[in-house]
Structures are given as structure tokens and as C-alpha cells.
mmCIF file of C-alpha atoms and ligand atoms in Angstrom:
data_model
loop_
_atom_site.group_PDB
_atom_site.id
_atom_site.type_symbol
_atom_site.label_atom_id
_atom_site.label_comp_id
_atom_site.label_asym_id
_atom_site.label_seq_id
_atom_site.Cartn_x
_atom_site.Cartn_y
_atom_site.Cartn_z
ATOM 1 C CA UNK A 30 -188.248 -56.054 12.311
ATOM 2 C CA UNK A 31 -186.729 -54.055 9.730
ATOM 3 C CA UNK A 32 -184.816 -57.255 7.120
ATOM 4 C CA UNK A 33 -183.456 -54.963 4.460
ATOM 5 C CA UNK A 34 -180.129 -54.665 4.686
ATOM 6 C CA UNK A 35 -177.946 -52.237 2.540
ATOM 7 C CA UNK A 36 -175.646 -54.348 0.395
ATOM 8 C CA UNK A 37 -172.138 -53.634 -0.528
ATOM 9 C CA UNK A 38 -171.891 -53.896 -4.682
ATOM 10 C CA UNK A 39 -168.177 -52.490 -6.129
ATOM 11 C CA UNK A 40 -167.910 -51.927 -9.655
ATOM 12 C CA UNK A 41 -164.695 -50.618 -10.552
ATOM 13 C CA UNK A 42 -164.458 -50.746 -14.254
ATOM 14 C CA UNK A 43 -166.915 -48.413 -16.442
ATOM 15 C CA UNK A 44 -166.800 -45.692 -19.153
ATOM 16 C CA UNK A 45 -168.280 -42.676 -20.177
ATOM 17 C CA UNK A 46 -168.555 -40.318 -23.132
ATOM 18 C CA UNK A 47 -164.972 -39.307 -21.977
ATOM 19 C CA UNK A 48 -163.860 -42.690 -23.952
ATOM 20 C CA UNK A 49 -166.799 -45.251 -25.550
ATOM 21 C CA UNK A 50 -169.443 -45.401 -23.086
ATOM 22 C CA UNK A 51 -172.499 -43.301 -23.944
ATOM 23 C CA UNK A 52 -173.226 -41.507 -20.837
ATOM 24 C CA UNK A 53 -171.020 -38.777 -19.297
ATOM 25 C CA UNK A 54 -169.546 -39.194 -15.994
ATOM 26 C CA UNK A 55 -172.058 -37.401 -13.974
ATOM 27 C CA UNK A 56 -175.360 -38.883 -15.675
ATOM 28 C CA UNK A 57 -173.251 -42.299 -15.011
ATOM 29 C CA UNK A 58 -172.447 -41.829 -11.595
ATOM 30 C CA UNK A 59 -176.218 -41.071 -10.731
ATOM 31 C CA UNK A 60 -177.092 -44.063 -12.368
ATOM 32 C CA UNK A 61 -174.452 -46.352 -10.837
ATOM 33 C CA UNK A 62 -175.954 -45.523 -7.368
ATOM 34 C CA UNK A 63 -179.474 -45.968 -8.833
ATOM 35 C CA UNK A 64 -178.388 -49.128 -9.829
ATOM 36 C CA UNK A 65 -177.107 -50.148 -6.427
ATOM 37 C CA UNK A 66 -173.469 -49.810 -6.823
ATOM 38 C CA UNK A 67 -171.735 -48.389 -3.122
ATOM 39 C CA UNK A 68 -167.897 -48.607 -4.404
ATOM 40 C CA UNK A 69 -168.103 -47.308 -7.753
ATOM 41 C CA UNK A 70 -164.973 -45.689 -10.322
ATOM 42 C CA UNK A 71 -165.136 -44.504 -14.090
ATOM 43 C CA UNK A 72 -162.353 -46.131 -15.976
ATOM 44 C CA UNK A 73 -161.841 -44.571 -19.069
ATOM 45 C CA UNK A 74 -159.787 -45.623 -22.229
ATOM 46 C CA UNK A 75 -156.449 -43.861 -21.641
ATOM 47 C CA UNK A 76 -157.731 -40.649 -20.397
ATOM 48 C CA UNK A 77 -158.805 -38.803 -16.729
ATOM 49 C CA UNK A 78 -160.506 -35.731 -17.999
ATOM 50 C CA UNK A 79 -163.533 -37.113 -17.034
ATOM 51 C CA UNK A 80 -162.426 -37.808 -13.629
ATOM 52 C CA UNK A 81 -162.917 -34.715 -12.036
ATOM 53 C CA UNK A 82 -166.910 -34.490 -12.673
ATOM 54 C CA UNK A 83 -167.048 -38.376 -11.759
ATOM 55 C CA UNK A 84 -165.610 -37.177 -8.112
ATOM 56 C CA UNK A 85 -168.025 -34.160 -7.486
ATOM 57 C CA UNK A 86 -170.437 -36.275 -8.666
ATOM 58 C CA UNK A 87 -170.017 -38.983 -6.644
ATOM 59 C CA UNK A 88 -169.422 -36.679 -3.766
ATOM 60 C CA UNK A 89 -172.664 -34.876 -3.987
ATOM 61 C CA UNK A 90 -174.788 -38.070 -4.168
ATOM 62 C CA UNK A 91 -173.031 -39.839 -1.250
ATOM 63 C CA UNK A 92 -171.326 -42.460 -3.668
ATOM 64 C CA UNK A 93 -167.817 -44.393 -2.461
ATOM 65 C CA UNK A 94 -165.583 -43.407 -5.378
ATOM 66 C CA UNK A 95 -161.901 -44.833 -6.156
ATOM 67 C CA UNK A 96 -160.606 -43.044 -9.182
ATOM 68 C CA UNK A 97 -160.027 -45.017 -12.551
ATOM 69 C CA UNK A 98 -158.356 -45.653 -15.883
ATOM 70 C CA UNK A 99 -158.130 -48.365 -18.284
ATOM 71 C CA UNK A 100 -154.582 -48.046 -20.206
ATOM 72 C CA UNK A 101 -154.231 -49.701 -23.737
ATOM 73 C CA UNK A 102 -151.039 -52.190 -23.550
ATOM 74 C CA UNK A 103 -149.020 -53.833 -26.148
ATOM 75 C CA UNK A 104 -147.568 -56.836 -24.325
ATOM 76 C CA UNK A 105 -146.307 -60.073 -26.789
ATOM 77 C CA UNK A 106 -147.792 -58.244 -30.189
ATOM 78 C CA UNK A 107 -151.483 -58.203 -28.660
ATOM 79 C CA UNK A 108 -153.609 -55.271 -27.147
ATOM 80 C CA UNK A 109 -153.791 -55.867 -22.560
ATOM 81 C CA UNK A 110 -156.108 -53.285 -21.053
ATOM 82 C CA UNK A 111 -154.342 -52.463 -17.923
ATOM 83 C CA UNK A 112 -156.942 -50.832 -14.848
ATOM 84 C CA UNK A 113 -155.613 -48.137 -12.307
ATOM 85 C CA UNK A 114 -157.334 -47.624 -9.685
ATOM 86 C CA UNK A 115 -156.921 -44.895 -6.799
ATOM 87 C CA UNK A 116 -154.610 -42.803 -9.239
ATOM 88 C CA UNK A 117 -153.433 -39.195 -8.748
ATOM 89 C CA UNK A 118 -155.835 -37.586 -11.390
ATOM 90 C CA UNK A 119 -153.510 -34.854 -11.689
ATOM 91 C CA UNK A 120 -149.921 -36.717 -11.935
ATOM 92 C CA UNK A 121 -147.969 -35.094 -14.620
ATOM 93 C CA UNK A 122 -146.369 -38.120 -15.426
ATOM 94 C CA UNK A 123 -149.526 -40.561 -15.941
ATOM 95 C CA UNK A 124 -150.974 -37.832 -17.552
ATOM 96 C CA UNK A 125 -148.529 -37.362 -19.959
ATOM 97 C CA UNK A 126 -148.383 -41.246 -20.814
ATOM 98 C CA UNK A 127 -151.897 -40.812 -21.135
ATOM 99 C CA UNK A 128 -151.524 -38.508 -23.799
ATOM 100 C CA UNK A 129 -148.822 -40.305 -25.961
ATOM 101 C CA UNK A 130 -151.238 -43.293 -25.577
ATOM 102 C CA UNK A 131 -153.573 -41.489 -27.178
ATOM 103 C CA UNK A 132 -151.982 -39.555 -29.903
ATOM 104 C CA UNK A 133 -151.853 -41.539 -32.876
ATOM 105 C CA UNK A 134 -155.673 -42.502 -32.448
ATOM 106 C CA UNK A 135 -157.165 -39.630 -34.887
ATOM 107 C CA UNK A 136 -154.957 -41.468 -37.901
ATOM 108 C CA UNK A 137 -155.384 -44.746 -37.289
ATOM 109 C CA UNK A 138 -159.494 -43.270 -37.103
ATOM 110 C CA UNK A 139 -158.688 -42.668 -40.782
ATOM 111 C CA UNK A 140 -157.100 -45.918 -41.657
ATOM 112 C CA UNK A 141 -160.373 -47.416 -40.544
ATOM 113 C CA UNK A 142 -162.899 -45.099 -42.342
ATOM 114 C CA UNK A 143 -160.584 -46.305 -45.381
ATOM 115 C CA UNK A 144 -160.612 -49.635 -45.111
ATOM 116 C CA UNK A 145 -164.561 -49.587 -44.415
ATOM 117 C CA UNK A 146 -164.967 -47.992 -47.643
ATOM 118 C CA UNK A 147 -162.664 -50.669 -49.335
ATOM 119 C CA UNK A 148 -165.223 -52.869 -47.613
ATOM 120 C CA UNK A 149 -168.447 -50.590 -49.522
ATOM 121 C CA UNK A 150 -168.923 -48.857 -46.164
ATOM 122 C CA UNK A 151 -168.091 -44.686 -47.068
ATOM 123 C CA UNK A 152 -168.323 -42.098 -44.322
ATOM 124 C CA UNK A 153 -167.154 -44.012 -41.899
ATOM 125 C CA UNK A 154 -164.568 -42.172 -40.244
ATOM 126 C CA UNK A 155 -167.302 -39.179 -40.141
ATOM 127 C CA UNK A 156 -169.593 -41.026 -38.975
ATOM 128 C CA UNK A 157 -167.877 -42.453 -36.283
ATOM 129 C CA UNK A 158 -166.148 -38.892 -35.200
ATOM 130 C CA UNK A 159 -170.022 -37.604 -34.598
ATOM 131 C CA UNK A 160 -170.551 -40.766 -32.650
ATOM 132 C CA UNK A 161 -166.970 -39.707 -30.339
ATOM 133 C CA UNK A 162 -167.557 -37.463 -27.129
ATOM 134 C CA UNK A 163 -163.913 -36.821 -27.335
ATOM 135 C CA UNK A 164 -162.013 -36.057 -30.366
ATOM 136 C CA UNK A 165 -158.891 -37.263 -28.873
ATOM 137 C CA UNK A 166 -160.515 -40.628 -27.959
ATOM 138 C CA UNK A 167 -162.394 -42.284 -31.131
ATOM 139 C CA UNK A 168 -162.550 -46.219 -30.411
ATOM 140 C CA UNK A 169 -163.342 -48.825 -32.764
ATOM 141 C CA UNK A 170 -166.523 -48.690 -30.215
ATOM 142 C CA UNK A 171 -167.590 -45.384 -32.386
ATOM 143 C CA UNK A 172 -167.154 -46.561 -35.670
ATOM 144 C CA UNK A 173 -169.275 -50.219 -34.390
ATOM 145 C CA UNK A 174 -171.871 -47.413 -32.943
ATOM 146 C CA UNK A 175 -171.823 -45.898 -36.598
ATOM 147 C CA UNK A 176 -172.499 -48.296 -38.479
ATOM 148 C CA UNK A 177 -175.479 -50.011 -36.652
ATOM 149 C CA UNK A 178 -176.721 -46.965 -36.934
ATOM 150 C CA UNK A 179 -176.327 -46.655 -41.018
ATOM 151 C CA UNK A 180 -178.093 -50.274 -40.958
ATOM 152 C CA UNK A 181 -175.222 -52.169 -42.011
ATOM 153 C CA UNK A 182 -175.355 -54.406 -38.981
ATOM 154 C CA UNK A 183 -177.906 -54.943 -36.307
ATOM 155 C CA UNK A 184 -175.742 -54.926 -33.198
ATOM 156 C CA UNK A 185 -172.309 -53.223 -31.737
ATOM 157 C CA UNK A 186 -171.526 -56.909 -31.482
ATOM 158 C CA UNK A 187 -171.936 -58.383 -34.764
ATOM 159 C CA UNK A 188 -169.935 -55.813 -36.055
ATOM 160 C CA UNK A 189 -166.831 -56.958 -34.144
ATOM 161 C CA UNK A 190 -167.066 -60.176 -34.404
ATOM 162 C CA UNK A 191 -167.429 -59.456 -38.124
ATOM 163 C CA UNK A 192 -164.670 -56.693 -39.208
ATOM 164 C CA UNK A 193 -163.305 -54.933 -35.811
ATOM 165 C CA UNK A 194 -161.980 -57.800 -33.566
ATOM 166 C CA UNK A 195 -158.440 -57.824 -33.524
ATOM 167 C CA UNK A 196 -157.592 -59.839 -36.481
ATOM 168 C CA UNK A 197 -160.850 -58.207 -38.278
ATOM 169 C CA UNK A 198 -160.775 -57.081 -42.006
ATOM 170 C CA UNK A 199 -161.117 -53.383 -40.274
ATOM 171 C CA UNK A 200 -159.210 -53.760 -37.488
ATOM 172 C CA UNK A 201 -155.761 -51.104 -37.667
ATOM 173 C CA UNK A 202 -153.258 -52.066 -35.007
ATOM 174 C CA UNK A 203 -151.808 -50.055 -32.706
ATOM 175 C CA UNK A 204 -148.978 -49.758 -30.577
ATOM 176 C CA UNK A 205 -149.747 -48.700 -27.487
ATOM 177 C CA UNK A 206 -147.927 -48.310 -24.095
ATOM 178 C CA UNK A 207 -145.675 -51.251 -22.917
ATOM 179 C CA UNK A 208 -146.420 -53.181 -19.667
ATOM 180 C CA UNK A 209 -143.530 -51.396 -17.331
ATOM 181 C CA UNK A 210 -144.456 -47.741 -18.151
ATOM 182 C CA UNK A 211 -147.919 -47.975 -17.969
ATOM 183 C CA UNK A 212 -147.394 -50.121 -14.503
ATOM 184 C CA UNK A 213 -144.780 -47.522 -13.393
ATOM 185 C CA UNK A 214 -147.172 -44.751 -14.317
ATOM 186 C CA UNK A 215 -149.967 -46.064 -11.975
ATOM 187 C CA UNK A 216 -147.787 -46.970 -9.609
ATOM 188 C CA UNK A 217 -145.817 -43.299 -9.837
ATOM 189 C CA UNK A 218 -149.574 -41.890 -9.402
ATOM 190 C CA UNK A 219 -150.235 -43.799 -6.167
ATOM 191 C CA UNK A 220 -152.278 -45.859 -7.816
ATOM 192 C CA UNK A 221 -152.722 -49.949 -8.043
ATOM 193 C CA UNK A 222 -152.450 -51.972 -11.366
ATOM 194 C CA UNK A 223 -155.052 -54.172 -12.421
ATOM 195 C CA UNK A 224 -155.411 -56.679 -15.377
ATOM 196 C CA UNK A 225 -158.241 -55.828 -16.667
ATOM 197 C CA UNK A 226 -160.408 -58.856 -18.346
ATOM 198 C CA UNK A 227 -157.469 -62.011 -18.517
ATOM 199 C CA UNK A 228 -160.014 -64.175 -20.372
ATOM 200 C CA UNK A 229 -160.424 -61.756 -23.571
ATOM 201 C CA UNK A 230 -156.440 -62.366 -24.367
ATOM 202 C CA UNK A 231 -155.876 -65.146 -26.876
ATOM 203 C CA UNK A 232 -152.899 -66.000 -25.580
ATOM 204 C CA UNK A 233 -151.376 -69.115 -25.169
ATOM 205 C CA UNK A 234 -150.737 -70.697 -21.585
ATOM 206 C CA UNK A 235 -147.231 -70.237 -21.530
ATOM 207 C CA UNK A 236 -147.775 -66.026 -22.636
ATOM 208 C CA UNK A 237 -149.933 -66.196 -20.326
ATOM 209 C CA UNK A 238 -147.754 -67.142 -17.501
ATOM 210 C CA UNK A 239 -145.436 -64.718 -18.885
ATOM 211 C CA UNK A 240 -147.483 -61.774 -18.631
ATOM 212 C CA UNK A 241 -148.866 -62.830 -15.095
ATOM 213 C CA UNK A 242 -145.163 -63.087 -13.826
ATOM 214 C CA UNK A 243 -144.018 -60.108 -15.759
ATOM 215 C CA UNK A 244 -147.051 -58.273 -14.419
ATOM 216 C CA UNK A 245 -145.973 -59.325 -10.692
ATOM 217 C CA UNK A 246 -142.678 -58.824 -10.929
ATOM 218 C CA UNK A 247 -143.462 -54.882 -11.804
ATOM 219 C CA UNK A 248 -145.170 -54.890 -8.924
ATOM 220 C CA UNK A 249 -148.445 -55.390 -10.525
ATOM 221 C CA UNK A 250 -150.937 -56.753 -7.944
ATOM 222 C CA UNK A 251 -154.905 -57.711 -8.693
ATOM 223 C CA UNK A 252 -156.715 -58.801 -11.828
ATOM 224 C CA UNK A 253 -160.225 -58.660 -12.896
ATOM 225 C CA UNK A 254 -162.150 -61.579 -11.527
ATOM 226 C CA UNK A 255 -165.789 -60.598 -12.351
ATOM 227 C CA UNK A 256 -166.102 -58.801 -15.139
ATOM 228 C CA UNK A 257 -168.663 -58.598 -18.104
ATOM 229 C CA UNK A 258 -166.084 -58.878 -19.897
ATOM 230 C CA UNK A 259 -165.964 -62.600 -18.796
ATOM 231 C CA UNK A 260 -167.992 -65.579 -19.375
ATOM 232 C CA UNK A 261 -169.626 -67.652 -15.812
ATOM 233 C CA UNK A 262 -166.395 -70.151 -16.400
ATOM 234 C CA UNK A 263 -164.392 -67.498 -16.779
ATOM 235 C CA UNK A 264 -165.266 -66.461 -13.247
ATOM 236 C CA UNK A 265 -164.061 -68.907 -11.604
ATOM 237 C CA UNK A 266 -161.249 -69.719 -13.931
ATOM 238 C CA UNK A 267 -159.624 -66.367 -12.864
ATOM 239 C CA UNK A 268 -160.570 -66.953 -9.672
ATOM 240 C CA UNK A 269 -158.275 -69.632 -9.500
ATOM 241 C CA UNK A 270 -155.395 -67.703 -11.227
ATOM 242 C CA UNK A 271 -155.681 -65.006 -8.473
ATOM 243 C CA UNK A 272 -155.484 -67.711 -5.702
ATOM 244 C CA UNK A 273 -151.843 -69.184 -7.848
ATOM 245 C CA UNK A 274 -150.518 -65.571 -8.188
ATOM 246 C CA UNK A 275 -151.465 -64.198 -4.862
ATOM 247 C CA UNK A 276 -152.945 -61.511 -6.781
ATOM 248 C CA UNK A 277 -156.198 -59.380 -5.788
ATOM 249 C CA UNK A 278 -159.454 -59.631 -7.269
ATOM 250 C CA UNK A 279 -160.984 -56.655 -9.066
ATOM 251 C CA UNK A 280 -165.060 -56.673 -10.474
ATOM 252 C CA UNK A 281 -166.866 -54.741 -12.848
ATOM 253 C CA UNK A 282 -169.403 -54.272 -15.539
ATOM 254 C CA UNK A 283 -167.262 -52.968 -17.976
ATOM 255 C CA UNK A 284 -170.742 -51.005 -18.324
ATOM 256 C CA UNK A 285 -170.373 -48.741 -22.168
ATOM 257 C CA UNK A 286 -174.394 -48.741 -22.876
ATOM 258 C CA UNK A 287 -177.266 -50.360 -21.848
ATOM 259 C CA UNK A 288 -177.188 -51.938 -25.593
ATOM 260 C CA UNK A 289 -173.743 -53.272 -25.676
ATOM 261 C CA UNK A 290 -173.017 -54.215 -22.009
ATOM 262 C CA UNK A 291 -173.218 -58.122 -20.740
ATOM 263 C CA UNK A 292 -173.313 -56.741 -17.147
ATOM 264 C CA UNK A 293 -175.532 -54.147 -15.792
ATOM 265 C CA UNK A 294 -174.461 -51.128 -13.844
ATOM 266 C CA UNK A 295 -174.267 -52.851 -10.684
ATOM 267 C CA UNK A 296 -175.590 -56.324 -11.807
ATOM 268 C CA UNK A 297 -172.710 -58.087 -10.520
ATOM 269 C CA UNK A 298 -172.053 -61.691 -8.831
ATOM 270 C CA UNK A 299 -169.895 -61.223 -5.665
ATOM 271 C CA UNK A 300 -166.441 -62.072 -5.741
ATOM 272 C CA UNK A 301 -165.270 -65.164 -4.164
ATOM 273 C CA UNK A 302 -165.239 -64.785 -0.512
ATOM 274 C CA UNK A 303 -161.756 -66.392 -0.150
ATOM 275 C CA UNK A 304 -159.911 -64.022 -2.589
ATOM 276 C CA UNK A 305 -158.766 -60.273 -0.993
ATOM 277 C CA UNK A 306 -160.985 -57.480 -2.778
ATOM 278 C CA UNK A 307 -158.586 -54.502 -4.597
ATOM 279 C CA UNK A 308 -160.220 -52.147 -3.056
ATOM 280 C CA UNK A 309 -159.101 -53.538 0.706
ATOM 281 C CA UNK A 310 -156.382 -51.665 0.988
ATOM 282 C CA UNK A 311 -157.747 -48.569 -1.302
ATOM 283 C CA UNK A 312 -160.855 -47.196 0.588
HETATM 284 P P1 AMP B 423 -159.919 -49.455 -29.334
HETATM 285 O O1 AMP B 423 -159.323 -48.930 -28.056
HETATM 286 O O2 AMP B 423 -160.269 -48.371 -30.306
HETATM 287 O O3 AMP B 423 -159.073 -50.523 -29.981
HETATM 288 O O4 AMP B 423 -161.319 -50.100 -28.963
HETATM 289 C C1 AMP B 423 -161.375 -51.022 -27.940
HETATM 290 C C2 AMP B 423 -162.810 -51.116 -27.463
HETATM 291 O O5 AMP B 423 -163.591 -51.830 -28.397
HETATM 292 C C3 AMP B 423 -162.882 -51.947 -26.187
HETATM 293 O O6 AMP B 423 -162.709 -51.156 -25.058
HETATM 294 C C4 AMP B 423 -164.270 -52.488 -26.241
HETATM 295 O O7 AMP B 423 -165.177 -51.492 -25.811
HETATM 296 C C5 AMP B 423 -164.467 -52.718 -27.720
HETATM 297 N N1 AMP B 423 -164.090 -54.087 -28.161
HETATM 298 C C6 AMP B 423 -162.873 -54.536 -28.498
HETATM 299 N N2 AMP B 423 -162.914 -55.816 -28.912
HETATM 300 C C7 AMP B 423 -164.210 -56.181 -28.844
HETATM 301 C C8 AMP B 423 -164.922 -57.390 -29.161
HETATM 302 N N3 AMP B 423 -164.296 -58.474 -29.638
HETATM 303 N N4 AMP B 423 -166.254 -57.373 -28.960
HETATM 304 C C9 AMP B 423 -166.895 -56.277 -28.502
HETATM 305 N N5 AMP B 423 -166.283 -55.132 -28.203
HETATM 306 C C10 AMP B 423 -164.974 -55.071 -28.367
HETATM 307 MN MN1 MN B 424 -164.335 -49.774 -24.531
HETATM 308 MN MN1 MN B 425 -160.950 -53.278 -21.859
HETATM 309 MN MN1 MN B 426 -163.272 -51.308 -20.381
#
């Protein structure tokens, strides 16, 4: 008797050299279905270009593919990355908003080279443009990649925690979409909303609420359940919130590099069995 049986594994939430991850989306698509993934979707930072070769891909290696975006959101003064999933590549509108998002990166790209050489760190800003498969996308990502590299720090990680978090010595803010265009963009595009990792916010419980309610009222409809982003409490934590909301659940690695990811290409725990899967209604 023949006991394998294939097993379904979704990961909806990746990136390539289109935004901070280090492979491009056709290398990363090949090794998504290495890796055992069956539903799979490349969400890049606040672009699609690399959605195109992440479809043919897919296509050609007989991979289940839901297209993808992450969207950088400021909501109450903080940065909310915002997933849409099963998007309209090509809508004018998202892809415009895309572009707005972006613009304004390259400067603020300065702003950090500058304050990394306040910090005795020159080059930076070079150094992490090398590091940037898309000049229109360098992430603090880059610059972390950079300076491992120049031996300042020994891991991507350390070097948030010390100067590129979010209230880091490094750290530029930005202002990026709001909540109801970037919802309405997804939306417009045919697309679903997603929160994308709830338990990275450090908000308190009553912004919290806020944004969940905010988020629903828009129309907004799943969150990110399982997500490397998120700690083994944190799984079940947002489990919970998706049961109170009556939102979806979402999973994935949040895969950049094998060196900086918590979760595997397809290394993920299931969701829980009682909560509805995004992708239900999507594939
Ligand atoms: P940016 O869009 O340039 O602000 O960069 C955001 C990216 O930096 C995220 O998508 C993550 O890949 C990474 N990142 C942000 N905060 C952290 C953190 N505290 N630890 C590790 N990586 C982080
Ligand atoms: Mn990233
Ligand atoms: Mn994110
Ligand atoms: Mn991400």
C-alpha cells in the first residue's frame, strides 16, 4: 500500500530580489515547490514587477499560484504591512499607488547612509544600493545586508535590533500609504486585504482594536495567523483574534534568505483547523 500522501502547504507571504529577499522570483518559485509548498505567492514590498515571472514560473513547474503584494501602511504614526492577495497585476490604479508608495524611498536611502556615517559607518548608502535588486526598492533590509557584510555586525538581525528597528538610531521614517487607499487599491484590483504579521505592531490594545475595526469596516477581511514573522504564542494569540473578528487566516514564511528567515520556504505549522483559510474563496 502506497502511505505517502501529497500534503497541502500554502505560503502566501515571500519576497524576492524584486524587494529584500535575495532570490528572484523564478529561482524562488522553483524552490518553494522544492520545498513542498502547493499554494504558493511572492509578496513583494510595494511593487508587482516581479509578478509576471513568479506566474510563468509557477505555471511551468505545476505550482498553485495566487498573486501577491505587501503594501507599507502608516496607520496611528506606526509602519502596518498590509498583504494583497489575488490582485490584478496590471490595475492601473494599484499600480500607481504602488509607485507613490515607493517614491520617496531613494532619499530617505540617503538619510540613512548619513546617519550611519554619523554613527562611524561611511558608504553606507553605496553599499546598500549594490546590495538592492531594484533601485526603486532599497529597504532598510539592504543597508542590514551591507553592513554584515563590511563586518560591523554578525547578523541581519543584530543590526535591527541595534540601529534599524523603528525607533533605531538609523531608522528614517516614512510616510507611507494610509489604511483606506491601500485597502481600496486591493480591493479595486480584485484582490483581498490581509494584515500582514499583527504581533510585530507595538501597539497598544485599544489601537489595536482600532485598526482591527477600522480594517473591517473597509472591508478588510483575513490576517496573518502563521507567520515567521510571529512567535509559537503568537500563533495562537492571532488565532484567537481571527475567531473575535470573523476574519480569515492567512500563513507564510515571510521567507527573504535562508540567513535571515525564522520560517523556511514551506516549513510551516498548519493553520488552525477551525479558522476559514484566505485562500478559500481565492483558488
Ligand atoms: P523598510 O520597508 O525599508 O522600512 O524595511 C522593512 C523591512 O525590514 C521589513 O520588510 C523586514 O524585512 C525588515 N525589518 C523591519 N523591522 C525589522 C526587525 N525589527 N527585525 C528584522 N527585520 C526587520
Ligand atoms: Mn522585508
Ligand atoms: Mn512585513
Ligand atoms: Mn514581508
Amino acid at each position: 500500500m502506497n502511505t505517502f500522501v501529497d500534503s497541502f502547504c500554502a505560503d502566501l507571504h515571500c519576497h524576492s530580489t524584486v524587494s529584500d529577499g535575495v532570490f528572484a522570483p523564478d529561482d524562488l518559485a522553483r524552490r518553494a515547490k522544492e520545498s513542498g509548498v502547493t499554494l504558493w505567492s511572492l509578496t513583494d514590498h510595494d511593487e508587482l514587477s516581479g509578478q509576471a515571472m513568479a506566474i510563468e514560473t509557477a505555471r511551468d513547474i505545476g505550482l498553485k499560484y495566487l498573486t501577491g503584494v505587501e503594501i507599507s501602511v502608516t496607520w496611528a504614526h506606526q509602519t502596518v504591512h498590509i498583504v494583497g492577495l489575488g490582485v490584478n497585476p496590471t490595475d492601473a490604479t494599484l499600480v500607481e499607488g504602488l509607485r507613490e508608495t515607493r517614491a520617496g524611498r531613494a532619499q530617505r536611502a540617503q538619510r540613512i547612509g548619513n546617519r550611519l556615517a554619523a554613527l562611524g559607518m561611511p558608504g553606507a548608502f553605496e553599499g546598500a544600493s549594490a546590495f538592492a535588486g531594484n533601485p526603486e526598492l532599497i529597504s532598510r533590509t539592504h543597508f542590514a545586508r551591507f553592513l554584515v557584510q563590511a563586518g560591523y555586525f554578525p547578523n541581519v538581525q543584530s543590526v535591527f535590533d541595534r540601529l534599524l528597528k523603528d525607533d533605531g538610531p538609523a531608522h528614517e521614517p516614512m510616510q507611507w500609504a494610509t489604511l483606506e487607499a491601500t485597502v481600496r487599491w486591493i480591493h479595486g484590483a480584485g484582490g483581498v486585504s490581509v494584515i500582514a504579521h499583527p504581533g510585530r505592531y507595538k501597539y497598544s490594545q485599544t489601537q489595536f482594536g482600532g485598526l482591527f475595526d477600522t480594517f473591517k469596516d473597509l472591508g478588510g477581511s483575513a490576517i496573518e495567523v502563521i507567520t515567521g514573522s510571529h512567535t509559537v504564542p503568537q500563533f495562537k494569540e492571532y488565532a484567537q483574534v481571527a475567531r473575535h473578528y470573523g476574519f480569515q487566516a492567512s500563513c507564510g514564511s515571510d521567507f527573504h534568505s535562508p540567513e535571515d528567515s525564522r520560517i523556511q520556504l514551506g516549513s510551516l505549522p498548519p493553520l488552525p483547523a477551525d479558522l476559514k483559510p484566505v485562500w478559500q474563496d481565492l483558488v
